[in-house]
Amino acid sequence: MSIELFNLSGKIALVTGSTHGLGMAMAKGLGKAGATIVVNGNSSQQKIDDAIKIYESEGIKAVGYKFNVTKEDEVIDAISAIQSEVGLIDILVNNAGIIKRTPLEDMEVEDFKAVIDVDLVSPFIVSKHVVKGMIARKQGKIINICSMMSELGRNTVGAYAAAKGGLKMLTQNMATEWAKHNIQTNGIGPGYFATSQTAPIRVDGHPFNEFIINRTPAAKWGDPDDLAGAAIFLGSRASDFVNGHVVYVDGGILATIGKPSNEK
């Protein structure tokens, strides 16, 4: 019975921004639990095709759709195509996101708006059009990928923090409005992970590498696979009475304001 609670066989999961990185890691977790993965990206069809090969090499059934999550007309067309060609979406993971590292006093308004558009507005757009099918079926799972910046500020990421803070509250409001339809809306807040993007700074002697290791009670960067469990839990029957929460997968950073346990 306990294993069946996490079984996603027969489920269809749309994961935006799932051609690489943490989005792919979470999608792989859902796929290995039995779900069919709908891969989304916007940069190129080739990246989507390459990602599908990676999923399939690990025994995961995957299909791909290229669309811009900030363009409502593209989202509507894509969801219609997915529903007719693949099936109704059971799990939605709003993962697509961008960050622009600029001090607020130097940031262009257009750049600020671009971050808000992708990181906050697009989860609203995609969820709005996916949830209608979930409401009709009286079941569904929506997972918004938040951040530690949903809780904390940090230099040069003001737009990102504003968006992710807003996404936390959007998650709570989605839960408030849609829980009555047996739809669970929650978030995942990743900490600092060892990805290709962070590789240049994950070297001995780099100040930020030392900062992360010293300030994380777990004393290490996270492995992207560490996110799979949270995604499976929030996408499965195991979370059927969990609504409006953000699960922080951060090695304990948000748990402490003082010296973490690995410091003397």
mmCIF file of C-alpha atoms in Angstrom:
data_model
loop_
_atom_site.group_PDB
_atom_site.id
_atom_site.type_symbol
_atom_site.label_atom_id
_atom_site.label_comp_id
_atom_site.label_asym_id
_atom_site.label_seq_id
_atom_site.Cartn_x
_atom_site.Cartn_y
_atom_site.Cartn_z
ATOM 1 C CA MET A 1 0.000 0.000 0.000
ATOM 2 C CA SER A 2 2.766 2.468 0.896
ATOM 3 C CA ILE A 3 4.527 1.925 -2.426
ATOM 4 C CA GLU A 4 1.293 2.404 -4.343
ATOM 5 C CA LEU A 5 0.858 5.834 -2.781
ATOM 6 C CA PHE A 6 3.842 7.005 -4.853
ATOM 7 C CA ASN A 7 3.012 5.114 -8.055
ATOM 8 C CA LEU A 8 2.484 7.461 -11.012
ATOM 9 C CA SER A 9 1.803 4.822 -13.656
ATOM 10 C CA GLY A 10 -0.704 6.084 -16.209
ATOM 11 C CA LYS A 11 -0.237 9.726 -15.195
ATOM 12 C CA ILE A 12 0.794 12.470 -17.607
ATOM 13 C CA ALA A 13 3.139 15.145 -16.269
ATOM 14 C CA LEU A 14 3.887 18.417 -18.055
ATOM 15 C CA VAL A 15 7.163 19.886 -16.789
ATOM 16 C CA THR A 16 8.014 23.296 -18.211
ATOM 17 C CA GLY A 17 11.678 24.007 -18.792
ATOM 18 C CA SER A 18 12.548 20.313 -18.609
ATOM 19 C CA THR A 19 15.230 19.991 -21.290
ATOM 20 C CA HIS A 20 18.060 20.213 -18.740
ATOM 21 C CA GLY A 21 19.059 21.022 -15.178
ATOM 22 C CA LEU A 22 16.766 20.800 -12.180
ATOM 23 C CA GLY A 23 13.665 20.601 -14.373
ATOM 24 C CA MET A 24 15.020 17.472 -16.005
ATOM 25 C CA ALA A 25 16.000 16.012 -12.626
ATOM 26 C CA MET A 26 12.455 16.415 -11.280
ATOM 27 C CA ALA A 27 10.915 15.141 -14.514
ATOM 28 C CA LYS A 28 13.140 12.062 -14.375
ATOM 29 C CA GLY A 29 11.882 11.363 -10.875
ATOM 30 C CA LEU A 30 8.273 11.569 -12.023
ATOM 31 C CA GLY A 31 9.060 9.428 -15.059
ATOM 32 C CA LYS A 32 10.800 6.705 -13.065
ATOM 33 C CA ALA A 33 7.733 6.606 -10.812
ATOM 34 C CA GLY A 34 5.702 5.726 -13.920
ATOM 35 C CA ALA A 35 4.501 9.022 -15.388
ATOM 36 C CA THR A 36 4.686 9.965 -19.056
ATOM 37 C CA ILE A 37 6.713 13.162 -19.268
ATOM 38 C CA VAL A 38 5.695 16.039 -21.513
ATOM 39 C CA VAL A 39 8.958 17.893 -22.102
ATOM 40 C CA ASN A 40 8.755 21.636 -22.690
ATOM 41 C CA GLY A 41 11.339 24.133 -23.833
ATOM 42 C CA ASN A 42 11.411 27.256 -25.957
ATOM 43 C CA SER A 43 14.971 27.749 -27.204
ATOM 44 C CA SER A 44 14.975 25.073 -29.924
ATOM 45 C CA GLN A 45 13.291 21.885 -31.077
ATOM 46 C CA GLN A 46 16.730 20.249 -31.172
ATOM 47 C CA LYS A 47 17.158 20.703 -27.420
ATOM 48 C CA ILE A 48 13.767 19.093 -26.860
ATOM 49 C CA ASP A 49 14.620 16.174 -29.144
ATOM 50 C CA ASP A 50 17.968 15.684 -27.392
ATOM 51 C CA ALA A 51 16.265 15.737 -24.002
ATOM 52 C CA ILE A 52 13.724 13.122 -25.086
ATOM 53 C CA LYS A 53 16.602 10.810 -26.037
ATOM 54 C CA ILE A 54 18.033 11.202 -22.549
ATOM 55 C CA TYR A 55 14.706 10.378 -20.922
ATOM 56 C CA GLU A 56 14.146 7.385 -23.171
ATOM 57 C CA SER A 57 17.663 6.079 -22.480
ATOM 58 C CA GLU A 58 16.614 5.792 -18.835
ATOM 59 C CA GLY A 59 13.393 3.958 -19.642
ATOM 60 C CA ILE A 60 11.125 6.982 -19.315
ATOM 61 C CA LYS A 61 8.318 7.612 -21.796
ATOM 62 C CA ALA A 62 8.605 11.212 -22.990
ATOM 63 C CA VAL A 63 7.167 13.493 -25.653
ATOM 64 C CA GLY A 64 8.111 17.077 -26.420
ATOM 65 C CA TYR A 65 6.349 20.357 -27.164
ATOM 66 C CA LYS A 66 8.071 23.645 -27.939
ATOM 67 C CA PHE A 67 6.194 26.701 -26.703
ATOM 68 C CA ASN A 68 6.822 29.948 -24.852
ATOM 69 C CA VAL A 69 5.228 29.777 -21.411
ATOM 70 C CA THR A 70 4.834 33.575 -21.308
ATOM 71 C CA LYS A 71 2.683 33.650 -24.465
ATOM 72 C CA GLU A 72 -0.885 32.743 -23.644
ATOM 73 C CA ASP A 73 -1.840 31.896 -27.216
ATOM 74 C CA GLU A 74 1.073 29.457 -27.508
ATOM 75 C CA VAL A 75 0.178 27.889 -24.161
ATOM 76 C CA ILE A 76 -3.449 27.397 -25.198
ATOM 77 C CA ASP A 77 -2.442 25.767 -28.495
ATOM 78 C CA ALA A 78 0.137 23.522 -26.817
ATOM 79 C CA ILE A 79 -2.196 22.311 -24.077
ATOM 80 C CA SER A 80 -4.872 21.561 -26.656
ATOM 81 C CA ALA A 81 -2.366 19.559 -28.694
ATOM 82 C CA ILE A 82 -1.092 17.685 -25.623
ATOM 83 C CA GLN A 83 -4.597 16.768 -24.548
ATOM 84 C CA SER A 84 -5.567 15.475 -27.983
ATOM 85 C CA GLU A 85 -2.275 13.734 -28.818
ATOM 86 C CA VAL A 86 -1.024 12.497 -25.438
ATOM 87 C CA GLY A 87 -3.869 12.762 -22.940
ATOM 88 C CA LEU A 88 -5.168 14.883 -20.096
ATOM 89 C CA ILE A 89 -2.510 16.449 -17.874
ATOM 90 C CA ASP A 90 -2.530 14.997 -14.352
ATOM 91 C CA ILE A 91 0.569 16.746 -13.006
ATOM 92 C CA LEU A 92 1.845 20.215 -13.887
ATOM 93 C CA VAL A 93 5.291 21.348 -12.794
ATOM 94 C CA ASN A 94 5.850 25.071 -13.396
ATOM 95 C CA ASN A 95 9.640 25.002 -13.540
ATOM 96 C CA ALA A 96 10.632 27.358 -16.386
ATOM 97 C CA GLY A 97 12.514 30.344 -15.020
ATOM 98 C CA ILE A 98 15.226 32.918 -15.583
ATOM 99 C CA ILE A 99 17.445 35.090 -13.398
ATOM 100 C CA LYS A 100 19.236 38.350 -14.140
ATOM 101 C CA ARG A 101 21.960 39.253 -11.650
ATOM 102 C CA THR A 102 21.960 43.048 -11.490
ATOM 103 C CA PRO A 103 21.833 45.464 -8.545
ATOM 104 C CA LEU A 104 18.358 46.946 -8.337
ATOM 105 C CA GLU A 105 19.607 50.513 -8.779
ATOM 106 C CA ASP A 106 21.243 49.515 -12.075
ATOM 107 C CA MET A 107 18.559 47.185 -13.401
ATOM 108 C CA GLU A 108 16.603 48.181 -16.475
ATOM 109 C CA VAL A 109 12.833 48.111 -16.066
ATOM 110 C CA GLU A 110 12.548 45.838 -19.102
ATOM 111 C CA ASP A 111 14.860 43.286 -17.478
ATOM 112 C CA PHE A 112 12.914 43.406 -14.211
ATOM 113 C CA LYS A 113 9.664 42.828 -16.088
ATOM 114 C CA ALA A 114 11.196 39.964 -18.095
ATOM 115 C CA VAL A 115 12.069 38.066 -14.914
ATOM 116 C CA ILE A 116 8.616 38.636 -13.432
ATOM 117 C CA ASP A 117 7.026 37.549 -16.704
ATOM 118 C CA VAL A 118 8.805 34.197 -16.857
ATOM 119 C CA ASP A 119 9.085 33.370 -13.159
ATOM 120 C CA LEU A 120 5.687 34.564 -11.913
ATOM 121 C CA VAL A 121 3.287 35.342 -14.739
ATOM 122 C CA SER A 122 3.968 32.178 -16.732
ATOM 123 C CA PRO A 123 3.004 29.807 -13.869
ATOM 124 C CA PHE A 124 -0.307 31.670 -13.712
ATOM 125 C CA ILE A 125 -0.835 31.373 -17.473
ATOM 126 C CA VAL A 126 0.013 27.681 -17.739
ATOM 127 C CA SER A 127 -1.860 26.725 -14.573
ATOM 128 C CA LYS A 128 -4.929 28.693 -15.628
ATOM 129 C CA HIS A 129 -5.312 26.633 -18.779
ATOM 130 C CA VAL A 130 -4.252 23.249 -17.382
ATOM 131 C CA VAL A 131 -6.414 23.475 -14.267
ATOM 132 C CA LYS A 132 -9.648 23.654 -16.239
ATOM 133 C CA GLY A 133 -9.256 20.004 -17.207
ATOM 134 C CA MET A 134 -8.308 19.110 -13.647
ATOM 135 C CA ILE A 135 -11.394 20.861 -12.288
ATOM 136 C CA ALA A 136 -13.583 18.934 -14.729
ATOM 137 C CA ARG A 137 -12.057 15.625 -13.556
ATOM 138 C CA LYS A 138 -11.953 16.633 -9.881
ATOM 139 C CA GLN A 139 -8.270 15.759 -9.502
ATOM 140 C CA GLY A 140 -4.842 17.141 -10.261
ATOM 141 C CA LYS A 141 -1.440 18.144 -8.933
ATOM 142 C CA ILE A 142 0.259 21.490 -9.538
ATOM 143 C CA ILE A 143 3.848 22.006 -8.386
ATOM 144 C CA ASN A 144 5.343 25.486 -8.600
ATOM 145 C CA ILE A 145 9.124 25.675 -8.433
ATOM 146 C CA CYS A 146 9.849 28.362 -5.906
ATOM 147 C CA SER A 147 13.224 29.173 -4.352
ATOM 148 C CA MET A 148 14.948 30.059 -1.111
ATOM 149 C CA MET A 149 14.473 33.552 -2.519
ATOM 150 C CA SER A 150 10.773 33.004 -1.822
ATOM 151 C CA GLU A 151 11.825 33.630 1.794
ATOM 152 C CA LEU A 152 15.098 35.559 1.671
ATOM 153 C CA GLY A 153 16.732 38.365 -0.256
ATOM 154 C CA ARG A 154 20.259 38.353 -1.659
ATOM 155 C CA ASN A 155 22.387 40.890 -3.484
ATOM 156 C CA THR A 156 21.734 41.375 -7.216
ATOM 157 C CA VAL A 157 18.675 39.070 -7.439
ATOM 158 C CA GLY A 158 15.910 41.525 -6.538
ATOM 159 C CA ALA A 159 13.695 40.754 -9.530
ATOM 160 C CA TYR A 160 14.089 37.001 -9.024
ATOM 161 C CA ALA A 161 13.310 37.287 -5.303
ATOM 162 C CA ALA A 162 10.246 39.415 -6.048
ATOM 163 C CA ALA A 163 9.010 36.829 -8.539
ATOM 164 C CA LYS A 164 9.692 33.822 -6.332
ATOM 165 C CA GLY A 165 8.168 35.509 -3.309
ATOM 166 C CA GLY A 166 5.114 36.202 -5.416
ATOM 167 C CA LEU A 167 5.085 32.607 -6.632
ATOM 168 C CA LYS A 168 4.912 31.356 -3.049
ATOM 169 C CA MET A 169 1.810 33.486 -2.470
ATOM 170 C CA LEU A 170 0.337 32.504 -5.839
ATOM 171 C CA THR A 171 0.791 28.876 -4.779
ATOM 172 C CA GLN A 172 -1.140 29.519 -1.598
ATOM 173 C CA ASN A 173 -3.915 31.278 -3.469
ATOM 174 C CA MET A 174 -4.151 28.494 -6.059
ATOM 175 C CA ALA A 175 -4.547 26.076 -3.160
ATOM 176 C CA THR A 176 -7.200 28.326 -1.616
ATOM 177 C CA GLU A 177 -9.265 28.434 -4.801
ATOM 178 C CA TRP A 178 -8.737 24.941 -6.206
ATOM 179 C CA ALA A 179 -8.495 22.598 -3.203
ATOM 180 C CA LYS A 180 -12.270 22.188 -3.246
ATOM 181 C CA HIS A 181 -11.873 20.499 -6.637
ATOM 182 C CA ASN A 182 -9.467 17.885 -5.190
ATOM 183 C CA ILE A 183 -6.500 19.679 -6.745
ATOM 184 C CA GLN A 184 -3.352 19.953 -4.659
ATOM 185 C CA THR A 185 -1.120 22.963 -5.352
ATOM 186 C CA ASN A 186 2.267 23.085 -3.655
ATOM 187 C CA GLY A 187 5.778 24.285 -4.294
ATOM 188 C CA ILE A 188 9.347 23.057 -4.175
ATOM 189 C CA GLY A 189 12.091 25.454 -3.101
ATOM 190 C CA PRO A 190 15.502 24.177 -4.248
ATOM 191 C CA GLY A 191 18.654 25.229 -2.449
ATOM 192 C CA TYR A 192 22.031 25.319 -4.157
ATOM 193 C CA PHE A 193 22.632 22.396 -6.494
ATOM 194 C CA ALA A 194 25.532 20.931 -8.417
ATOM 195 C CA THR A 195 24.526 21.567 -12.033
ATOM 196 C CA SER A 196 26.354 22.481 -15.219
ATOM 197 C CA GLN A 197 25.455 26.113 -14.551
ATOM 198 C CA THR A 198 27.154 26.103 -11.127
ATOM 199 C CA ALA A 199 30.182 24.043 -12.225
ATOM 200 C CA PRO A 200 32.473 27.079 -12.746
ATOM 201 C CA ILE A 201 32.053 28.180 -9.130
ATOM 202 C CA ARG A 202 32.049 24.723 -7.507
ATOM 203 C CA VAL A 203 35.818 24.624 -7.227
ATOM 204 C CA ASP A 204 38.115 24.723 -4.212
ATOM 205 C CA GLY A 205 39.050 28.244 -3.318
ATOM 206 C CA HIS A 206 36.127 29.951 -5.006
ATOM 207 C CA PRO A 207 34.510 32.280 -2.433
ATOM 208 C CA PHE A 208 30.940 31.303 -3.299
ATOM 209 C CA ASN A 209 31.758 27.596 -3.197
ATOM 210 C CA GLU A 210 33.222 28.045 0.288
ATOM 211 C CA PHE A 211 30.197 30.121 1.316
ATOM 212 C CA ILE A 212 27.693 27.441 0.256
ATOM 213 C CA ILE A 213 29.577 24.595 1.877
ATOM 214 C CA ASN A 214 30.146 26.546 5.093
ATOM 215 C CA ARG A 215 26.602 27.914 5.386
ATOM 216 C CA THR A 216 24.745 24.698 4.521
ATOM 217 C CA PRO A 217 24.259 22.423 7.556
ATOM 218 C CA ALA A 218 24.594 19.439 5.217
ATOM 219 C CA ALA A 219 28.014 20.892 4.257
ATOM 220 C CA LYS A 220 27.652 20.267 0.535
ATOM 221 C CA TRP A 221 25.909 21.268 -2.674
ATOM 222 C CA GLY A 222 22.747 19.341 -3.435
ATOM 223 C CA ASP A 223 22.626 16.642 -6.072
ATOM 224 C CA PRO A 224 19.852 17.337 -8.630
ATOM 225 C CA ASP A 225 18.518 13.845 -7.982
ATOM 226 C CA ASP A 226 17.750 14.991 -4.426
ATOM 227 C CA LEU A 227 14.756 16.858 -5.867
ATOM 228 C CA ALA A 228 13.122 13.733 -7.297
ATOM 229 C CA GLY A 229 11.610 12.589 -4.011
ATOM 230 C CA ALA A 230 9.861 15.884 -3.345
ATOM 231 C CA ALA A 231 8.478 15.948 -6.896
ATOM 232 C CA ILE A 232 7.201 12.376 -6.637
ATOM 233 C CA PHE A 233 5.616 13.058 -3.243
ATOM 234 C CA LEU A 234 3.825 16.209 -4.400
ATOM 235 C CA GLY A 235 2.752 14.571 -7.670
ATOM 236 C CA SER A 236 1.379 11.410 -6.094
ATOM 237 C CA ARG A 237 -1.509 10.226 -3.913
ATOM 238 C CA ALA A 238 0.821 10.490 -0.925
ATOM 239 C CA SER A 239 0.171 14.262 -0.868
ATOM 240 C CA ASP A 240 -3.594 14.184 -1.356
ATOM 241 C CA PHE A 241 -4.218 16.316 1.757
ATOM 242 C CA VAL A 242 -1.193 18.579 1.371
ATOM 243 C CA ASN A 243 -2.061 21.981 -0.033
ATOM 244 C CA GLY A 244 -0.438 25.390 -0.214
ATOM 245 C CA HIS A 245 2.997 24.449 1.115
ATOM 246 C CA VAL A 246 6.526 24.940 -0.193
ATOM 247 C CA VAL A 247 8.906 22.039 0.457
ATOM 248 C CA TYR A 248 12.419 23.445 0.764
ATOM 249 C CA VAL A 249 15.082 21.022 -0.440
ATOM 250 C CA ASP A 250 18.097 23.023 0.711
ATOM 251 C CA GLY A 251 20.270 20.946 3.019
ATOM 252 C CA GLY A 252 19.023 22.977 5.961
ATOM 253 C CA ILE A 253 20.071 26.510 4.950
ATOM 254 C CA LEU A 254 16.712 28.064 5.826
ATOM 255 C CA ALA A 255 16.669 26.278 9.186
ATOM 256 C CA THR A 256 19.466 28.346 10.676
ATOM 257 C CA ILE A 257 20.347 31.990 11.178
ATOM 258 C CA GLY A 258 23.531 31.283 13.112
ATOM 259 C CA LYS A 259 26.435 28.951 12.500
ATOM 260 C CA PRO A 260 25.297 25.698 10.883
ATOM 261 C CA SER A 261 26.055 22.395 12.568
ATOM 262 C CA ASN A 262 29.153 21.714 10.479
ATOM 263 C CA GLU A 263 30.968 24.787 11.827
ATOM 264 C CA LYS A 264 32.988 24.651 15.035
#
